[in-house]
């Protein structure tokens, strides 16, 4: 039985990875500063620890064969605008300590979740948003979160070239689904934010869109993200690989899809003073098709329906006395 460590298991993707690995027959040690507020852990061992501290990383990786490294100060457009230094400091500390602990404890393989934020912003006049893996260089990420991810990719690759530690790097593109943060002021991703705004609105009311609504993204449902991580982890690919949809959707279009799922009639207003991120970005899946003989389908309707229902349930339960 393979023994795996899932860090950041109290967070959105981490808690899904924990459940996915248990279904695959792994023995799982999960770790975070706190458990998920949305779902009970199913791990064999849940450890409360701070991986910014070297000793915690050494203890966490003891006896472990594979590591899925999701411990991080979460992204999200609000936090990347106001928590730049903290994000870079905390996340680099976690990964630097974790990688060295993996080396010293003889861990066999490590997965690092990078981000589409490593890519430069497309030209403002461009309608071509698909990002190939090689487009990350020459490097010019749009924010400090992207720079931190790109640096950490280099560190993971260096541990392979210098020490032979098997590393896998997936550049994730806007993953969404149940168990993600919900609530204004939290590290809320755009899909959950739209679902929350629509769910809280009544027929005939308006919802606010950050920016002008024309900024484009691709969205990846968590089930397809897990499949991509699993396939990459079990491949021989040591270079960064996109795990995302190659279908770009504007925020305006996505808001319309959420409204349609809700069955309500709502209007939209736009706040152009709020941060809106890169003008457009989606995944070029040429390499993942070649390397893994697989790529995400890009179909998001089922995932959107499940996410909307889950967000609505969370909002309703928070009103319960």
mmCIF file of N, CA and C in Angstrom, residues 148-283:
data_model
loop_
_atom_site.group_PDB
_atom_site.id
_atom_site.type_symbol
_atom_site.label_atom_id
_atom_site.label_comp_id
_atom_site.label_asym_id
_atom_site.label_seq_id
_atom_site.Cartn_x
_atom_site.Cartn_y
_atom_site.Cartn_z
ATOM 1 N N UNK A 148 5.849 33.747 -7.609
ATOM 2 C CA UNK A 148 6.150 32.733 -6.586
ATOM 3 C C UNK A 148 5.938 31.331 -7.144
ATOM 4 N N UNK A 149 4.874 31.134 -7.900
ATOM 5 C CA UNK A 149 4.618 29.820 -8.499
ATOM 6 C C UNK A 149 5.708 29.445 -9.493
ATOM 7 N N UNK A 150 6.135 30.410 -10.299
ATOM 8 C CA UNK A 150 7.148 30.120 -11.316
ATOM 9 C C UNK A 150 8.489 29.801 -10.664
ATOM 10 N N UNK A 151 8.856 30.563 -9.641
ATOM 11 C CA UNK A 151 10.088 30.261 -8.906
ATOM 12 C C UNK A 151 10.048 28.869 -8.304
ATOM 13 N N UNK A 152 8.901 28.514 -7.710
ATOM 14 C CA UNK A 152 8.795 27.212 -7.054
ATOM 15 C C UNK A 152 8.844 26.076 -8.069
ATOM 16 N N UNK A 153 8.281 26.296 -9.256
ATOM 17 C CA UNK A 153 8.458 25.310 -10.321
ATOM 18 C C UNK A 153 9.940 25.042 -10.560
ATOM 19 N N UNK A 154 10.732 26.112 -10.636
ATOM 20 C CA UNK A 154 12.167 25.961 -10.882
ATOM 21 C C UNK A 154 12.844 25.187 -9.746
ATOM 22 N N UNK A 155 12.412 25.447 -8.530
ATOM 23 C CA UNK A 155 12.986 24.743 -7.391
ATOM 24 C C UNK A 155 12.659 23.252 -7.443
ATOM 25 N N UNK A 156 11.422 22.917 -7.778
ATOM 26 C CA UNK A 156 11.038 21.507 -7.882
ATOM 27 C C UNK A 156 11.836 20.801 -8.972
ATOM 28 N N UNK A 157 12.005 21.456 -10.094
ATOM 29 C CA UNK A 157 12.760 20.855 -11.190
ATOM 30 C C UNK A 157 14.230 20.682 -10.807
ATOM 31 N N UNK A 158 14.768 21.632 -10.033
ATOM 32 C CA UNK A 158 16.156 21.536 -9.597
ATOM 33 C C UNK A 158 16.365 20.345 -8.668
ATOM 34 N N UNK A 159 15.348 20.007 -7.872
ATOM 35 C CA UNK A 159 15.468 18.847 -6.985
ATOM 36 C C UNK A 159 15.507 17.549 -7.789
ATOM 37 N N UNK A 160 14.907 17.558 -8.972
ATOM 38 C CA UNK A 160 15.048 16.387 -9.843
ATOM 39 C C UNK A 160 16.443 16.331 -10.459
ATOM 40 N N UNK A 161 16.892 17.437 -11.035
ATOM 41 C CA UNK A 161 18.182 17.428 -11.729
ATOM 42 C C UNK A 161 19.348 17.242 -10.771
ATOM 43 N N UNK A 162 19.273 17.800 -9.567
ATOM 44 C CA UNK A 162 20.398 17.720 -8.632
ATOM 45 C C UNK A 162 20.365 16.484 -7.744
ATOM 46 N N UNK A 163 19.151 16.039 -7.372
ATOM 47 C CA UNK A 163 19.037 14.967 -6.379
ATOM 48 C C UNK A 163 18.262 13.744 -6.863
ATOM 49 N N UNK A 164 17.658 13.842 -8.048
ATOM 50 C CA UNK A 164 16.916 12.695 -8.564
ATOM 51 C C UNK A 164 15.560 12.494 -7.920
ATOM 52 N N UNK A 165 15.061 13.499 -7.198
ATOM 53 C CA UNK A 165 13.724 13.388 -6.607
ATOM 54 C C UNK A 165 12.679 13.583 -7.700
ATOM 55 N N UNK A 166 11.838 12.596 -7.910
ATOM 56 C CA UNK A 166 10.820 12.660 -8.966
ATOM 57 C C UNK A 166 9.784 13.731 -8.625
ATOM 58 N N UNK A 167 9.678 14.720 -9.485
ATOM 59 C CA UNK A 167 8.716 15.798 -9.267
ATOM 60 C C UNK A 167 7.783 15.905 -10.458
ATOM 61 N N UNK A 168 6.520 16.248 -10.188
ATOM 62 C CA UNK A 168 5.513 16.453 -11.221
ATOM 63 C C UNK A 168 4.875 17.818 -10.980
ATOM 64 N N UNK A 169 4.725 18.596 -12.041
ATOM 65 C CA UNK A 169 4.230 19.967 -11.927
ATOM 66 C C UNK A 169 3.022 20.149 -12.838
ATOM 67 N N UNK A 170 1.878 20.430 -12.255
ATOM 68 C CA UNK A 170 0.664 20.692 -13.030
ATOM 69 C C UNK A 170 0.268 22.152 -12.908
ATOM 70 N N UNK A 171 0.146 22.827 -14.032
ATOM 71 C CA UNK A 171 -0.325 24.217 -14.027
ATOM 72 C C UNK A 171 -1.848 24.203 -14.109
ATOM 73 N N UNK A 172 -2.493 24.421 -12.972
ATOM 74 C CA UNK A 172 -3.945 24.310 -12.874
ATOM 75 C C UNK A 172 -4.619 25.606 -13.327
ATOM 76 N N UNK A 173 -5.732 25.461 -14.036
ATOM 77 C CA UNK A 173 -6.455 26.607 -14.589
ATOM 78 C C UNK A 173 -7.850 26.696 -13.982
ATOM 79 N N UNK A 174 -8.037 27.604 -13.023
ATOM 80 C CA UNK A 174 -9.369 27.951 -12.493
ATOM 81 C C UNK A 174 -10.223 26.731 -12.150
ATOM 82 N N UNK A 175 -9.752 25.967 -11.195
ATOM 83 C CA UNK A 175 -10.478 24.782 -10.749
ATOM 84 C C UNK A 175 -11.647 25.215 -9.861
ATOM 85 N N UNK A 176 -12.792 24.573 -10.022
ATOM 86 C CA UNK A 176 -13.958 24.919 -9.212
ATOM 87 C C UNK A 176 -14.700 23.658 -8.814
ATOM 88 N N UNK A 177 -15.574 23.822 -7.817
ATOM 89 C CA UNK A 177 -16.382 22.701 -7.355
ATOM 90 C C UNK A 177 -16.774 22.868 -5.901
ATOM 91 N N UNK A 178 -17.508 21.906 -5.343
ATOM 92 C CA UNK A 178 -17.881 21.954 -3.930
ATOM 93 C C UNK A 178 -16.664 21.959 -3.018
ATOM 94 N N UNK A 179 -16.849 22.467 -1.814
ATOM 95 C CA UNK A 179 -15.852 22.553 -0.737
ATOM 96 C C UNK A 179 -14.866 23.701 -0.930
ATOM 97 N N UNK A 180 -15.111 24.570 -1.916
ATOM 98 C CA UNK A 180 -14.285 25.767 -2.079
ATOM 99 C C UNK A 180 -14.791 26.838 -1.120
ATOM 100 N N UNK A 181 -13.947 27.837 -0.852
ATOM 101 C CA UNK A 181 -14.327 28.899 0.088
ATOM 102 C C UNK A 181 -15.536 29.663 -0.430
ATOM 103 N N UNK A 182 -16.480 29.917 0.464
ATOM 104 C CA UNK A 182 -17.691 30.661 0.121
ATOM 105 C C UNK A 182 -17.852 31.797 1.109
ATOM 106 N N UNK A 183 -18.027 32.990 0.602
ATOM 107 C CA UNK A 183 -18.281 34.121 1.483
ATOM 108 C C UNK A 183 -17.482 35.335 1.086
ATOM 109 N N UNK A 184 -18.123 36.466 1.073
ATOM 110 C CA UNK A 184 -17.455 37.710 0.734
ATOM 111 C C UNK A 184 -16.372 38.002 1.760
ATOM 112 N N UNK A 185 -15.192 38.368 1.296
ATOM 113 C CA UNK A 185 -14.082 38.639 2.191
ATOM 114 C C UNK A 185 -13.172 37.453 2.402
ATOM 115 N N UNK A 186 -13.585 36.262 1.946
ATOM 116 C CA UNK A 186 -12.743 35.078 2.046
ATOM 117 C C UNK A 186 -11.957 34.919 0.753
ATOM 118 N N UNK A 187 -11.089 33.896 0.710
ATOM 119 C CA UNK A 187 -10.303 33.625 -0.508
ATOM 120 C C UNK A 187 -11.207 32.924 -1.512
ATOM 121 N N UNK A 188 -12.203 33.642 -1.967
ATOM 122 C CA UNK A 188 -13.265 33.085 -2.798
ATOM 123 C C UNK A 188 -12.885 33.148 -4.271
ATOM 124 N N UNK A 189 -12.976 32.022 -4.970
ATOM 125 C CA UNK A 189 -12.702 31.977 -6.396
ATOM 126 C C UNK A 189 -13.909 32.509 -7.173
ATOM 127 N N UNK A 190 -13.649 32.854 -8.431
ATOM 128 C CA UNK A 190 -14.664 33.559 -9.209
ATOM 129 C C UNK A 190 -15.943 32.744 -9.376
ATOM 130 N N UNK A 191 -15.829 31.418 -9.577
ATOM 131 C CA UNK A 191 -17.028 30.615 -9.796
ATOM 132 C C UNK A 191 -17.915 30.598 -8.554
ATOM 133 N N UNK A 192 -17.317 30.390 -7.395
ATOM 134 C CA UNK A 192 -18.114 30.383 -6.159
ATOM 135 C C UNK A 192 -18.667 31.775 -5.862
ATOM 136 N N UNK A 193 -17.905 32.818 -6.199
ATOM 137 C CA UNK A 193 -18.393 34.171 -5.978
ATOM 138 C C UNK A 193 -19.638 34.443 -6.830
ATOM 139 N N UNK A 194 -19.606 34.015 -8.088
ATOM 140 C CA UNK A 194 -20.778 34.193 -8.955
ATOM 141 C C UNK A 194 -21.965 33.390 -8.447
ATOM 142 N N UNK A 195 -21.711 32.145 -8.045
ATOM 143 C CA UNK A 195 -22.800 31.311 -7.512
ATOM 144 C C UNK A 195 -23.398 31.943 -6.261
ATOM 145 N N UNK A 196 -22.554 32.476 -5.389
ATOM 146 C CA UNK A 196 -23.053 33.117 -4.165
ATOM 147 C C UNK A 196 -23.905 34.340 -4.490
ATOM 148 N N UNK A 197 -23.409 35.193 -5.371
ATOM 149 C CA UNK A 197 -24.146 36.411 -5.712
ATOM 150 C C UNK A 197 -25.510 36.093 -6.323
ATOM 151 N N UNK A 198 -25.538 35.113 -7.210
ATOM 152 C CA UNK A 198 -26.805 34.732 -7.854
ATOM 153 C C UNK A 198 -27.745 34.101 -6.841
ATOM 154 N N UNK A 199 -27.208 33.230 -5.995
ATOM 155 C CA UNK A 199 -28.053 32.547 -5.017
ATOM 156 C C UNK A 199 -28.667 33.517 -4.021
ATOM 157 N N UNK A 200 -27.939 34.573 -3.695
ATOM 158 C CA UNK A 200 -28.428 35.543 -2.710
ATOM 159 C C UNK A 200 -29.390 36.568 -3.307
ATOM 160 N N UNK A 201 -29.457 36.654 -4.628
ATOM 161 C CA UNK A 201 -30.316 37.647 -5.286
ATOM 162 C C UNK A 201 -31.727 37.104 -5.498
ATOM 163 N N UNK A 202 -32.672 37.994 -5.495
ATOM 164 C CA UNK A 202 -34.058 37.635 -5.793
ATOM 165 C C UNK A 202 -34.381 38.013 -7.228
ATOM 166 N N UNK A 203 -35.455 37.397 -7.740
ATOM 167 C CA UNK A 203 -35.888 37.715 -9.106
ATOM 168 C C UNK A 203 -36.012 39.225 -9.295
ATOM 169 N N UNK A 204 -35.451 39.706 -10.404
ATOM 170 C CA UNK A 204 -35.552 41.121 -10.725
ATOM 171 C C UNK A 204 -34.445 41.974 -10.154
ATOM 172 N N UNK A 205 -33.614 41.424 -9.256
ATOM 173 C CA UNK A 205 -32.509 42.172 -8.675
ATOM 174 C C UNK A 205 -31.283 42.106 -9.591
ATOM 175 N N UNK A 206 -30.203 42.744 -9.156
ATOM 176 C CA UNK A 206 -28.970 42.768 -9.937
ATOM 177 C C UNK A 206 -27.846 42.091 -9.174
ATOM 178 N N UNK A 207 -26.864 41.593 -9.918
ATOM 179 C CA UNK A 207 -25.631 41.098 -9.311
ATOM 180 C C UNK A 207 -24.466 41.918 -9.863
ATOM 181 N N UNK A 208 -23.441 42.067 -9.051
ATOM 182 C CA UNK A 208 -22.282 42.878 -9.445
ATOM 183 C C UNK A 208 -21.191 42.005 -10.056
ATOM 184 N N UNK A 209 -20.670 42.433 -11.190
ATOM 185 C CA UNK A 209 -19.559 41.775 -11.861
ATOM 186 C C UNK A 209 -18.326 42.657 -11.723
ATOM 187 N N UNK A 210 -17.209 42.059 -11.303
ATOM 188 C CA UNK A 210 -15.974 42.828 -11.218
ATOM 189 C C UNK A 210 -15.384 43.020 -12.607
ATOM 190 N N UNK A 211 -14.958 44.241 -12.921
ATOM 191 C CA UNK A 211 -14.456 44.549 -14.249
ATOM 192 C C UNK A 211 -15.610 44.800 -15.198
ATOM 193 N N UNK A 212 -15.310 44.704 -16.503
ATOM 194 C CA UNK A 212 -16.372 44.959 -17.490
ATOM 195 C C UNK A 212 -17.044 43.683 -17.976
ATOM 196 N N UNK A 213 -16.631 42.536 -17.452
ATOM 197 C CA UNK A 213 -17.267 41.263 -17.792
ATOM 198 C C UNK A 213 -16.711 40.599 -19.031
ATOM 199 N N UNK A 214 -15.861 41.295 -19.777
ATOM 200 C CA UNK A 214 -15.346 40.719 -21.025
ATOM 201 C C UNK A 214 -14.040 39.948 -20.826
ATOM 202 N N UNK A 215 -13.471 40.003 -19.614
ATOM 203 C CA UNK A 215 -12.256 39.229 -19.355
ATOM 204 C C UNK A 215 -12.580 37.739 -19.435
ATOM 205 N N UNK A 216 -11.710 36.982 -20.092
ATOM 206 C CA UNK A 216 -11.994 35.570 -20.393
ATOM 207 C C UNK A 216 -11.144 34.639 -19.545
ATOM 208 N N UNK A 217 -11.745 33.494 -19.174
ATOM 209 C CA UNK A 217 -11.058 32.466 -18.400
ATOM 210 C C UNK A 217 -11.503 31.093 -18.919
ATOM 211 N N UNK A 218 -10.736 30.069 -18.557
ATOM 212 C CA UNK A 218 -11.237 28.704 -18.720
ATOM 213 C C UNK A 218 -11.476 28.144 -17.331
ATOM 214 N N UNK A 219 -12.441 27.258 -17.209
ATOM 215 C CA UNK A 219 -12.825 26.705 -15.913
ATOM 216 C C UNK A 219 -12.759 25.184 -15.966
ATOM 217 N N UNK A 220 -12.222 24.606 -14.907
ATOM 218 C CA UNK A 220 -12.012 23.160 -14.846
ATOM 219 C C UNK A 220 -12.705 22.594 -13.614
ATOM 220 N N UNK A 221 -13.646 21.676 -13.827
ATOM 221 C CA UNK A 221 -14.342 21.067 -12.693
ATOM 222 C C UNK A 221 -13.389 20.152 -11.940
ATOM 223 N N UNK A 222 -13.568 20.075 -10.646
ATOM 224 C CA UNK A 222 -12.634 19.369 -9.774
ATOM 225 C C UNK A 222 -12.444 17.907 -10.174
ATOM 226 N N UNK A 223 -13.472 17.228 -10.647
ATOM 227 C CA UNK A 223 -13.337 15.820 -11.028
ATOM 228 C C UNK A 223 -12.300 15.644 -12.142
ATOM 229 N N UNK A 224 -12.322 16.540 -13.129
ATOM 230 C CA UNK A 224 -11.353 16.458 -14.222
ATOM 231 C C UNK A 224 -9.967 16.875 -13.754
ATOM 232 N N UNK A 225 -9.904 17.805 -12.820
ATOM 233 C CA UNK A 225 -8.616 18.189 -12.244
ATOM 234 C C UNK A 225 -7.959 16.993 -11.553
ATOM 235 N N UNK A 226 -8.724 16.254 -10.769
ATOM 236 C CA UNK A 226 -8.196 15.082 -10.064
ATOM 237 C C UNK A 226 -7.707 14.019 -11.044
ATOM 238 N N UNK A 227 -8.441 13.823 -12.115
ATOM 239 C CA UNK A 227 -8.021 12.854 -13.116
ATOM 240 C C UNK A 227 -6.704 13.277 -13.764
ATOM 241 N N UNK A 228 -6.574 14.577 -14.052
ATOM 242 C CA UNK A 228 -5.343 15.073 -14.635
ATOM 243 C C UNK A 228 -4.156 14.935 -13.705
ATOM 244 N N UNK A 229 -4.355 15.245 -12.432
ATOM 245 C CA UNK A 229 -3.284 15.092 -11.439
ATOM 246 C C UNK A 229 -2.849 13.639 -11.346
ATOM 247 N N UNK A 230 -3.816 12.742 -11.295
ATOM 248 C CA UNK A 230 -3.524 11.305 -11.182
ATOM 249 C C UNK A 230 -2.723 10.809 -12.384
ATOM 250 N N UNK A 231 -3.157 11.193 -13.569
ATOM 251 C CA UNK A 231 -2.464 10.746 -14.774
ATOM 252 C C UNK A 231 -1.051 11.333 -14.856
ATOM 253 N N UNK A 232 -0.905 12.595 -14.501
ATOM 254 C CA UNK A 232 0.420 13.204 -14.529
ATOM 255 C C UNK A 232 1.336 12.569 -13.491
ATOM 256 N N UNK A 233 0.820 12.333 -12.311
ATOM 257 C CA UNK A 233 1.635 11.744 -11.248
ATOM 258 C C UNK A 233 2.145 10.361 -11.640
ATOM 259 N N UNK A 234 1.384 9.648 -12.451
ATOM 260 C CA UNK A 234 1.766 8.295 -12.857
ATOM 261 C C UNK A 234 2.417 8.257 -14.240
ATOM 262 N N UNK A 235 2.817 9.415 -14.742
ATOM 263 C CA UNK A 235 3.508 9.495 -16.025
ATOM 264 C C UNK A 235 5.007 9.684 -15.796
ATOM 265 N N UNK A 236 5.747 9.797 -16.896
ATOM 266 C CA UNK A 236 7.183 10.067 -16.830
ATOM 267 C C UNK A 236 7.488 11.536 -17.120
ATOM 268 N N UNK A 237 6.464 12.388 -17.144
ATOM 269 C CA UNK A 237 6.638 13.794 -17.502
ATOM 270 C C UNK A 237 7.163 14.592 -16.308
ATOM 271 N N UNK A 238 8.348 15.159 -16.452
ATOM 272 C CA UNK A 238 8.942 15.956 -15.378
ATOM 273 C C UNK A 238 8.889 17.449 -15.671
ATOM 274 N N UNK A 239 8.360 17.818 -16.818
ATOM 275 C CA UNK A 239 8.213 19.221 -17.178
ATOM 276 C C UNK A 239 6.819 19.721 -16.788
ATOM 277 N N UNK A 240 6.657 21.031 -16.552
ATOM 278 C CA UNK A 240 5.325 21.574 -16.236
ATOM 279 C C UNK A 240 4.320 21.246 -17.329
ATOM 280 N N UNK A 241 3.105 20.931 -16.897
ATOM 281 C CA UNK A 241 2.054 20.529 -17.829
ATOM 282 C C UNK A 241 0.759 21.245 -17.478
ATOM 283 N N UNK A 242 0.124 21.856 -18.472
ATOM 284 C CA UNK A 242 -1.189 22.469 -18.251
ATOM 285 C C UNK A 242 -2.217 21.412 -17.871
ATOM 286 N N UNK A 243 -3.019 21.715 -16.852
ATOM 287 C CA UNK A 243 -4.202 20.915 -16.537
ATOM 288 C C UNK A 243 -5.366 21.904 -16.478
ATOM 289 N N UNK A 244 -6.051 22.034 -17.596
ATOM 290 C CA UNK A 244 -7.122 23.018 -17.683
ATOM 291 C C UNK A 244 -7.919 22.845 -18.951
ATOM 292 N N UNK A 245 -8.980 23.608 -19.052
ATOM 293 C CA UNK A 245 -9.825 23.578 -20.239
ATOM 294 C C UNK A 245 -9.235 24.484 -21.311
ATOM 295 N N UNK A 246 -9.412 24.089 -22.571
ATOM 296 C CA UNK A 246 -8.967 24.937 -23.671
ATOM 297 C C UNK A 246 -10.100 25.812 -24.209
ATOM 298 N N UNK A 247 -11.188 25.885 -23.456
ATOM 299 C CA UNK A 247 -12.338 26.702 -23.849
ATOM 300 C C UNK A 247 -12.383 27.976 -23.007
ATOM 301 N N UNK A 248 -12.204 29.124 -23.649
ATOM 302 C CA UNK A 248 -12.261 30.403 -22.952
ATOM 303 C C UNK A 248 -13.700 30.901 -22.868
ATOM 304 N N UNK A 249 -14.096 31.336 -21.677
ATOM 305 C CA UNK A 249 -15.442 31.848 -21.444
ATOM 306 C C UNK A 249 -15.305 33.193 -20.750
ATOM 307 N N UNK A 250 -16.037 34.204 -21.201
ATOM 308 C CA UNK A 250 -15.967 35.489 -20.514
ATOM 309 C C UNK A 250 -16.697 35.405 -19.173
ATOM 310 N N UNK A 251 -16.332 36.274 -18.271
ATOM 311 C CA UNK A 251 -16.997 36.319 -16.965
ATOM 312 C C UNK A 251 -18.475 36.663 -17.153
ATOM 313 N N UNK A 252 -18.755 37.495 -18.126
ATOM 314 C CA UNK A 252 -20.145 37.841 -18.437
ATOM 315 C C UNK A 252 -20.924 36.595 -18.857
ATOM 316 N N UNK A 253 -20.336 35.784 -19.734
ATOM 317 C CA UNK A 253 -20.980 34.550 -20.187
ATOM 318 C C UNK A 253 -21.152 33.571 -19.030
ATOM 319 N N UNK A 254 -20.136 33.493 -18.174
ATOM 320 C CA UNK A 254 -20.237 32.575 -17.045
ATOM 321 C C UNK A 254 -21.338 33.019 -16.082
ATOM 322 N N UNK A 255 -21.450 34.313 -15.852
ATOM 323 C CA UNK A 255 -22.530 34.812 -15.000
ATOM 324 C C UNK A 255 -23.887 34.443 -15.581
ATOM 325 N N UNK A 256 -24.026 34.546 -16.900
ATOM 326 C CA UNK A 256 -25.287 34.165 -17.543
ATOM 327 C C UNK A 256 -25.579 32.679 -17.345
ATOM 328 N N UNK A 257 -24.541 31.836 -17.396
ATOM 329 C CA UNK A 257 -24.724 30.403 -17.190
ATOM 330 C C UNK A 257 -25.181 30.112 -15.766
ATOM 331 N N UNK A 258 -24.600 30.806 -14.796
ATOM 332 C CA UNK A 258 -25.007 30.608 -13.402
ATOM 333 C C UNK A 258 -26.448 31.065 -13.204
ATOM 334 N N UNK A 259 -26.800 32.198 -13.780
ATOM 335 C CA UNK A 259 -28.173 32.699 -13.682
ATOM 336 C C UNK A 259 -29.146 31.701 -14.296
ATOM 337 N N UNK A 260 -28.769 31.109 -15.440
ATOM 338 C CA UNK A 260 -29.632 30.122 -16.091
ATOM 339 C C UNK A 260 -29.832 28.898 -15.199
ATOM 340 N N UNK A 261 -28.769 28.447 -14.540
ATOM 341 C CA UNK A 261 -28.871 27.305 -13.629
ATOM 342 C C UNK A 261 -29.815 27.628 -12.473
ATOM 343 N N UNK A 262 -29.774 28.865 -12.003
ATOM 344 C CA UNK A 262 -30.618 29.253 -10.861
ATOM 345 C C UNK A 262 -32.092 29.334 -11.229
ATOM 346 N N UNK A 263 -32.388 29.544 -12.523
ATOM 347 C CA UNK A 263 -33.773 29.696 -12.957
ATOM 348 C C UNK A 263 -34.349 31.059 -12.660
ATOM 349 N N UNK A 264 -33.503 32.015 -12.280
ATOM 350 C CA UNK A 264 -33.976 33.354 -11.949
ATOM 351 C C UNK A 264 -33.745 34.322 -13.103
ATOM 352 N N UNK A 265 -34.401 35.466 -13.008
ATOM 353 C CA UNK A 265 -34.195 36.541 -13.969
ATOM 354 C C UNK A 265 -33.494 37.673 -13.249
ATOM 355 N N UNK A 266 -32.223 37.867 -13.580
ATOM 356 C CA UNK A 266 -31.400 38.860 -12.894
ATOM 357 C C UNK A 266 -30.697 39.748 -13.910
ATOM 358 N N UNK A 267 -30.450 40.975 -13.503
ATOM 359 C CA UNK A 267 -29.651 41.892 -14.305
ATOM 360 C C UNK A 267 -28.237 41.954 -13.738
ATOM 361 N N UNK A 268 -27.317 42.471 -14.541
ATOM 362 C CA UNK A 268 -25.920 42.573 -14.124
ATOM 363 C C UNK A 268 -25.477 44.029 -14.158
ATOM 364 N N UNK A 269 -24.676 44.396 -13.164
ATOM 365 C CA UNK A 269 -24.015 45.695 -13.177
ATOM 366 C C UNK A 269 -22.520 45.437 -13.069
ATOM 367 N N UNK A 270 -21.715 46.406 -13.512
ATOM 368 C CA UNK A 270 -20.271 46.191 -13.616
ATOM 369 C C UNK A 270 -19.519 47.231 -12.787
ATOM 370 N N UNK A 271 -18.596 46.749 -11.982
ATOM 371 C CA UNK A 271 -17.752 47.656 -11.193
ATOM 372 C C UNK A 271 -16.342 47.599 -11.762
ATOM 373 N N UNK A 272 -16.015 48.580 -12.585
ATOM 374 C CA UNK A 272 -14.717 48.608 -13.262
ATOM 375 C C UNK A 272 -13.585 49.064 -12.350
ATOM 376 N N UNK A 273 -13.918 49.455 -11.117
ATOM 377 C CA UNK A 273 -12.874 49.840 -10.161
ATOM 378 C C UNK A 273 -12.290 48.623 -9.448
ATOM 379 N N UNK A 274 -12.973 47.484 -9.519
ATOM 380 C CA UNK A 274 -12.504 46.279 -8.847
ATOM 381 C C UNK A 274 -11.464 45.554 -9.715
ATOM 382 N N UNK A 275 -10.558 44.809 -9.090
ATOM 383 C CA UNK A 275 -9.558 44.065 -9.870
ATOM 384 C C UNK A 275 -10.225 43.009 -10.735
ATOM 385 N N UNK A 276 -9.724 42.855 -11.959
ATOM 386 C CA UNK A 276 -10.321 41.883 -12.881
ATOM 387 C C UNK A 276 -9.302 40.912 -13.458
ATOM 388 N N UNK A 277 -8.031 41.055 -13.091
ATOM 389 C CA UNK A 277 -7.020 40.096 -13.524
ATOM 390 C C UNK A 277 -6.656 40.248 -14.989
ATOM 391 N N UNK A 278 -6.017 39.205 -15.515
ATOM 392 C CA UNK A 278 -5.587 39.215 -16.921
ATOM 393 C C UNK A 278 -6.789 39.320 -17.851
ATOM 394 N N UNK A 279 -6.559 39.918 -19.014
ATOM 395 C CA UNK A 279 -7.644 40.115 -19.974
ATOM 396 C C UNK A 279 -8.241 38.801 -20.444
ATOM 397 N N UNK A 280 -7.395 37.818 -20.653
ATOM 398 C CA UNK A 280 -7.902 36.521 -21.088
ATOM 399 C C UNK A 280 -6.835 35.452 -20.963
ATOM 400 N N UNK A 281 -7.270 34.230 -20.649
ATOM 401 C CA UNK A 281 -6.313 33.139 -20.531
ATOM 402 C C UNK A 281 -7.068 31.814 -20.515
ATOM 403 N N UNK A 282 -6.572 30.848 -21.281
ATOM 404 C CA UNK A 282 -7.069 29.480 -21.199
ATOM 405 C C UNK A 282 -5.911 28.535 -21.487
ATOM 406 N N UNK A 283 -6.159 27.262 -21.411
ATOM 407 C CA UNK A 283 -5.101 26.267 -21.554
ATOM 408 C C UNK A 283 -4.959 25.814 -23.003
#
